[in-house]
Amino acid sequence: MEQRGLGRLRLPGLLALLAALAALAAWSPRVSASRNLSLWPLPVTVRTTPRLLYLSPGNFFFGHSPTSKTGPSCAVLQEAFRRYYAYIFGTYKWHRGYNKIPSEMELQKLEVSVIMDPECDSFPSITSDESYNLLVQGPVATLTANRVWGVLRGLETFSQLIYQDSYGAFTANESNIVDSPRFPHRGILIDTSRHFLPVKTILKTLDAMAFNKFNVLHWHIVDDQSFPYQSITFPELSNKGSYSLSHVYTPNDVRTVIEYARFRGIRVLPEFDSPGHTASWGKGQKDILTPCYHASEPSGTFGPINPILNSTYSFLSKLFKEISTVFPDEFIHLGGDEVDFNCWESNPAVLNFMMNKGFDRNFKKLQSFYMQMVLDMISAMKKRSIIWQEVYDDEGKLIPGTVVQVWKMDNFYNELGNITAAGFPVIISAPWYLDTIHYGQDWRQYYSVEPLNFAGTPEQKQLVIGGEACIWGEYVDATNLTPRLWPRASAVGERLWSHQDVTDLEDAYRRLIRHRCRMVRRGIAAQPLFTGYCEHEGRM
Amino acid sequence: MEQRGLGRLRLPGLLALLAALGVLVVQAALGRRRAQTPRISASRNQNLWPLPVTVRTTPRLLYLSPGNFFFGHSPTSKAGPSCRMNNNGLKICFNFSHTGIMPIFFGFDKWPLGSDNVPRKMELQKLEVSVIMDPECDSFPSITSDESYNLLVQEPVAKLTANRVWGVLRGKFFVVSLLFSSKEIFTANESNIVDSPRFPHRGILIDTSRHFLPIKTILKTLDAMAFNKFNVLHWHIVDDQSFPYQSITFPELSNKGSYSLSHVYTPNDVRTVIEYARFRGIRVLPEFDSPGHTASWGKGQKDVLTPCYHSREPSGTFGPINPILNSTYSFLSKLFKEISTVFPDKFIHLGGDEVDFHCWKSNPAVLHFMRNKGFGKKFEKLQSFYMQKVLDMISAMKKTSIVWQEVFDDEGKLTPGTVVQVWKKRNFHMKLRKITAAGFPVIISAPWYLDLISYGEDWTGYYLVEPLNFAGTPEQKQLVIGGEACIWGEYVDATNLTPRLWPRASAVGERLWSHQDVTDLEDAYRRLIRHRCRMVGRGIAAQPLLPGYCEHEGRM
């Protein structure tokens, strides 16, 4: 059970052993479930029996197994127990002991057992173990995992197993599920620069991500249009660069997002895209952008970050130092995409600098020079960098281990082959630009993408650490984010979590309809897949 | 002042006279509006949507204090004294004037009375409403309702004059557009607006069969419609997928045909929608589409659908409504009788689109019937036969029918005055020419299928459509009574209706209200961005047009 792309062995733990013994199934997923089952994303193995168990809201508990390394002091789990109780039973008042369920048919408790150091107080990381084993039987079901992260994923699956029968009784089939993700990096990219997203919208998105077992919020926090990130070191960046003073993320907002995400096993990956896409940076930081020239005179407009000044790098070093502290994740996304060279070309000082450096007229070398400086900074801070594919394409000397994110749709499989052949880990976004909308069921095309469908050695395939569904913000804000993202992103969620062989569109359609209604019931305004209705859509 | 397409003169009223004499405006009266080009004389009018016929503003700013601003009836208004004769009427007229308007003006915050220090000379203290003719306080709006108004904003008392309450409603929502607020100071430029709509039928089609829309979503849509001066809710209430309309006469239709018993519109729900719409000057036009698009009807009504055959045996599946049985027509007659009572509007939409002939072709009894009638193999004739029966029914109920374009295409003998709705995008201008040449009034939807989404700023495509851009006589052009933006429900429900509909439908709203010459995209951009933010501020989750922000978007 090698951890993808990171060249490290995941601790096998007891769970792997258990799973190997317990799962009678071969590697391919098995579902022997009733039509009421609507698991999304589909676990690795699902065994169910026709035997039904009933739950009574007044007589059901989550708890820690006596042998578990966790207990009531593990806040991540205590919070999760409360959350999933509400997801399963709703927020109605239930009378204790009102239901009379024969005890042999009653499911009274889900007992959680964490086998290794639970990591209750840690942040999730790319190497976090999310595998779990769920045994649903009366009277006590057991959920076993190496770490809390697996428990979180297993609780979601457990909640999806329970449905209300036609008399309203909470029901689950006796079942055994062994599960772990196919890719360790499963992200949603949000863009808070083109449009500001209120914190509550981001938190709602994190809820929906957890329902779909996503584990990375890629926060494209600033861009040309606005700089909503309130920096402690450089407060003028957002004072001047945000849309307004009510369109900023204060340090407290950022902490709220990170903590809310942590409780759902979700990493927050900050992106501070440069040297392009930085127009808003110039408003609050003097001399950071390249002055453009027209006919030997400064034209009054500005281009990408000015790569020839020492002040630029000392500014960036302080800014990224702050970012590396504020965001606990091991990775920082540095952007590096779509740099427009026109302004650099117009600027005599830039041209002079390039002559001195021997770059000739090759502006890609200037960009590489810049990126190298920033990449080195990040390394020195003991963080790792993620960059958009242009940085790799321009053949800068990338530090080994730098992750390349592929976003261009044209020939993206070729690009994956090239990048992995060069030995770099890669994240796929190209086929999953969800801001590009179409009439009809476009989720099917997202679903049908096979990330590893490129020519390459098994080692190369291992370098694909995952993918991201991107909902860029040009035409998206809090008014339409949720219905535009869900359930279309759910298709990507299953592609990144479930086994490669899970490709049956009709089966996916049946499950996704129910999964979408489940999201609606939990307060996520996921849009419909096609004609029909949800039982509990009144809340929308 | 001829009313489009309906061959009747609108009463000119005193308003036209007033306007003609009127203060700053020398321009012609409302009647000759199509000869006028819109005038805007102030940059700050980038707030107005849809653009009125004439807007004159001066640079002079007036200040409003939420604690010292009132609405009232002018002493000469027909609305005040005449409504006093009738308590109920008074209430409604009062509500017409006031309901929901103050919060829309100033938001829901508590404002301290008299805490503002507004210079007396520059303060706007009151909007005085004057209705010149019988106000129609207790009536339902209709295709001939007069929506024109004259608005004079000056201190200390602004005046809104209209022939009927409908014009007051249009004008009232408009005053709000003139307001600017920043840092809790509300200002408006001194201005004079003379306004009336270009087309009398300006609709939004919603589809509650493919997905049920909760009442509160429909009411929200009516709010947004009022903000965009739409005046028709075309309610495509039933279709193949479900029958949510709860009929009093045939309760089994929704008992069996709805998605579930919580996915129905009770008579009370329907009344709520109609009354909420009336208060906003919006007509509710019900569509009961037949003979196709009726699969859900068959669940609760035996024998209403045609049984399909497969190799001489009934296949167990059903097709369109069965046009050969007397029982069909007696059922329809009772159903439409109910509908004509429940929905007060003069029009009923009968559908008639996309009828699939395969099932009729397979059915021996249908073939036999056609032979007897001498229809040969022409199933269009059978469809015409059916539609004619239903059209006659509606005529007998003193209502006017609207049909989708196929009914005209299939050359049924349409009752004169029947309105044809054009929905097929291909060559739709050609189709408009043909239908109007045949003398039928027409509603345009073809270019405005808003359920067909695409990346980017597709509203510009909707905006640039010119409805009258077809070869035809002025009389033909007069037969174009308006248009509708359609948001079909295959992929739309309460989760995404509002952001998908607004502000894209706003583009259609301006096209149908404002003067033909209002086509400047850059100007429309500027105004629509502000208008969209205004909608957001009023709780309508209208999606963004392009990168940017709204001051008051926190409520979303």
mmCIF file of C-alpha atoms in Angstrom, chain A residues 193-196 198 200-201 225 243-244 246-247 435-441 473-480 483-484 516 520 524-540, chain B residues 209-212 214 216-217 241 259-260 262-263 451-457 489-496 499-500 532 536 540-556:
data_model
loop_
_atom_site.group_PDB
_atom_site.id
_atom_site.type_symbol
_atom_site.label_atom_id
_atom_site.label_comp_id
_atom_site.label_asym_id
_atom_site.label_seq_id
_atom_site.Cartn_x
_atom_site.Cartn_y
_atom_site.Cartn_z
ATOM 1 C CA SER A 193 -10.514 37.289 -6.229
ATOM 2 C CA ARG A 194 -12.804 37.548 -9.254
ATOM 3 C CA HIS A 195 -15.642 37.478 -6.772
ATOM 4 C CA PHE A 196 -15.432 37.578 -3.021
ATOM 5 C CA PRO A 198 -18.320 35.202 2.161
ATOM 6 C CA LYS A 200 -20.142 31.196 5.328
ATOM 7 C CA THR A 201 -20.200 30.231 1.630
ATOM 8 C CA GLN A 225 -9.176 41.711 -9.691
ATOM 9 C CA TYR A 243 -12.934 45.336 -3.589
ATOM 10 C CA SER A 244 -13.921 47.072 -0.375
ATOM 11 C CA SER A 246 -15.962 44.471 3.796
ATOM 12 C CA HIS A 247 -14.565 42.180 1.097
ATOM 13 C CA ASP A 435 -16.928 27.099 -14.362
ATOM 14 C CA THR A 436 -17.269 26.220 -18.040
ATOM 15 C CA ILE A 437 -20.949 25.356 -18.092
ATOM 16 C CA HIS A 438 -22.980 23.483 -20.683
ATOM 17 C CA TYR A 439 -26.628 22.648 -21.174
ATOM 18 C CA GLY A 440 -27.535 19.181 -19.903
ATOM 19 C CA GLN A 441 -25.710 16.467 -18.022
ATOM 20 C CA GLY A 473 -14.823 33.022 -10.255
ATOM 21 C CA GLU A 474 -15.355 35.207 -13.318
ATOM 22 C CA TYR A 475 -19.059 34.366 -13.386
ATOM 23 C CA VAL A 476 -19.450 32.806 -9.967
ATOM 24 C CA ASP A 477 -20.117 34.280 -6.567
ATOM 25 C CA ALA A 478 -22.155 33.400 -3.513
ATOM 26 C CA THR A 479 -25.386 33.643 -5.517
ATOM 27 C CA ASN A 480 -24.611 30.692 -7.791
ATOM 28 C CA PRO A 483 -25.714 24.880 -7.464
ATOM 29 C CA ARG A 484 -23.031 25.305 -10.113
ATOM 30 C CA ARG A 516 -27.715 14.915 -4.725
ATOM 31 C CA VAL A 520 -30.125 19.014 -0.617
ATOM 32 C CA ILE A 524 -26.531 22.161 0.141
ATOM 33 C CA ALA A 525 -28.383 23.687 -2.827
ATOM 34 C CA ALA A 526 -27.034 21.113 -5.281
ATOM 35 C CA GLN A 527 -28.781 21.497 -8.625
ATOM 36 C CA PRO A 528 -30.818 18.699 -10.227
ATOM 37 C CA LEU A 529 -29.289 16.184 -12.620
ATOM 38 C CA PHE A 530 -32.465 15.841 -14.645
ATOM 39 C CA THR A 531 -36.231 15.896 -14.171
ATOM 40 C CA GLY A 532 -37.556 14.539 -10.894
ATOM 41 C CA TYR A 533 -37.756 15.525 -7.264
ATOM 42 C CA CYS A 534 -36.298 15.016 -3.828
ATOM 43 C CA GLU A 535 -38.334 13.920 -0.856
ATOM 44 C CA HIS A 536 -36.885 16.578 1.391
ATOM 45 C CA GLU A 537 -36.326 19.558 -0.830
ATOM 46 C CA GLY A 538 -38.507 21.952 1.090
ATOM 47 C CA ARG A 539 -35.525 23.594 2.734
ATOM 48 C CA MET A 540 -34.080 25.050 -0.448
ATOM 49 C CA SER B 209 -43.715 19.858 -14.005
ATOM 50 C CA ARG B 210 -40.140 18.834 -14.780
ATOM 51 C CA HIS B 211 -39.316 20.064 -11.291
ATOM 52 C CA PHE B 212 -41.697 21.274 -8.639
ATOM 53 C CA PRO B 214 -42.112 25.660 -3.979
ATOM 54 C CA LYS B 216 -41.911 30.708 -1.960
ATOM 55 C CA THR B 217 -39.670 30.307 -5.010
ATOM 56 C CA GLN B 241 -43.298 14.414 -15.805
ATOM 57 C CA TYR B 259 -44.308 13.605 -7.875
ATOM 58 C CA SER B 260 -45.624 13.230 -4.337
ATOM 59 C CA SER B 262 -46.115 17.328 -0.995
ATOM 60 C CA HIS B 263 -45.346 18.331 -4.586
ATOM 61 C CA ASP B 451 -32.554 27.211 -19.727
ATOM 62 C CA LEU B 452 -30.012 26.781 -22.528
ATOM 63 C CA ILE B 453 -26.929 27.893 -20.673
ATOM 64 C CA SER B 454 -23.450 28.573 -21.965
ATOM 65 C CA TYR B 455 -20.224 29.986 -20.585
ATOM 66 C CA GLY B 456 -19.889 33.733 -20.353
ATOM 67 C CA GLU B 457 -22.061 36.740 -20.938
ATOM 68 C CA GLY B 489 -37.364 22.919 -15.868
ATOM 69 C CA GLU B 490 -35.420 19.856 -17.034
ATOM 70 C CA TYR B 491 -32.316 21.045 -15.219
ATOM 71 C CA VAL B 492 -33.814 23.738 -13.023
ATOM 72 C CA ASP B 493 -35.441 23.636 -9.623
ATOM 73 C CA ALA B 494 -35.503 25.760 -6.504
ATOM 74 C CA THR B 495 -31.769 25.209 -5.997
ATOM 75 C CA ASN B 496 -30.722 27.061 -9.142
ATOM 76 C CA PRO B 499 -29.341 32.703 -10.248
ATOM 77 C CA ARG B 500 -29.979 31.070 -13.621
ATOM 78 C CA ARG B 532 -28.127 43.180 -10.575
ATOM 79 C CA VAL B 536 -29.055 41.119 -4.703
ATOM 80 C CA ILE B 540 -32.760 38.002 -5.175
ATOM 81 C CA ALA B 541 -29.739 35.749 -5.738
ATOM 82 C CA ALA B 542 -29.074 37.134 -9.210
ATOM 83 C CA GLN B 543 -25.779 35.822 -10.516
ATOM 84 C CA PRO B 544 -22.866 38.079 -11.447
ATOM 85 C CA LEU B 545 -22.316 39.449 -14.953
ATOM 86 C CA LEU B 546 -18.543 39.567 -14.713
ATOM 87 C CA PRO B 547 -15.820 39.992 -12.062
ATOM 88 C CA GLY B 548 -16.636 42.557 -9.439
ATOM 89 C CA TYR B 549 -18.696 42.955 -6.315
ATOM 90 C CA CYS B 550 -21.834 44.446 -4.819
ATOM 91 C CA GLU B 551 -21.853 46.729 -1.813
ATOM 92 C CA HIS B 552 -24.683 44.864 -0.156
ATOM 93 C CA GLU B 553 -24.094 41.264 -1.054
ATOM 94 C CA GLY B 554 -23.766 40.015 2.473
ATOM 95 C CA ARG B 555 -27.334 38.701 2.522
ATOM 96 C CA MET B 556 -26.755 36.010 -0.100
#
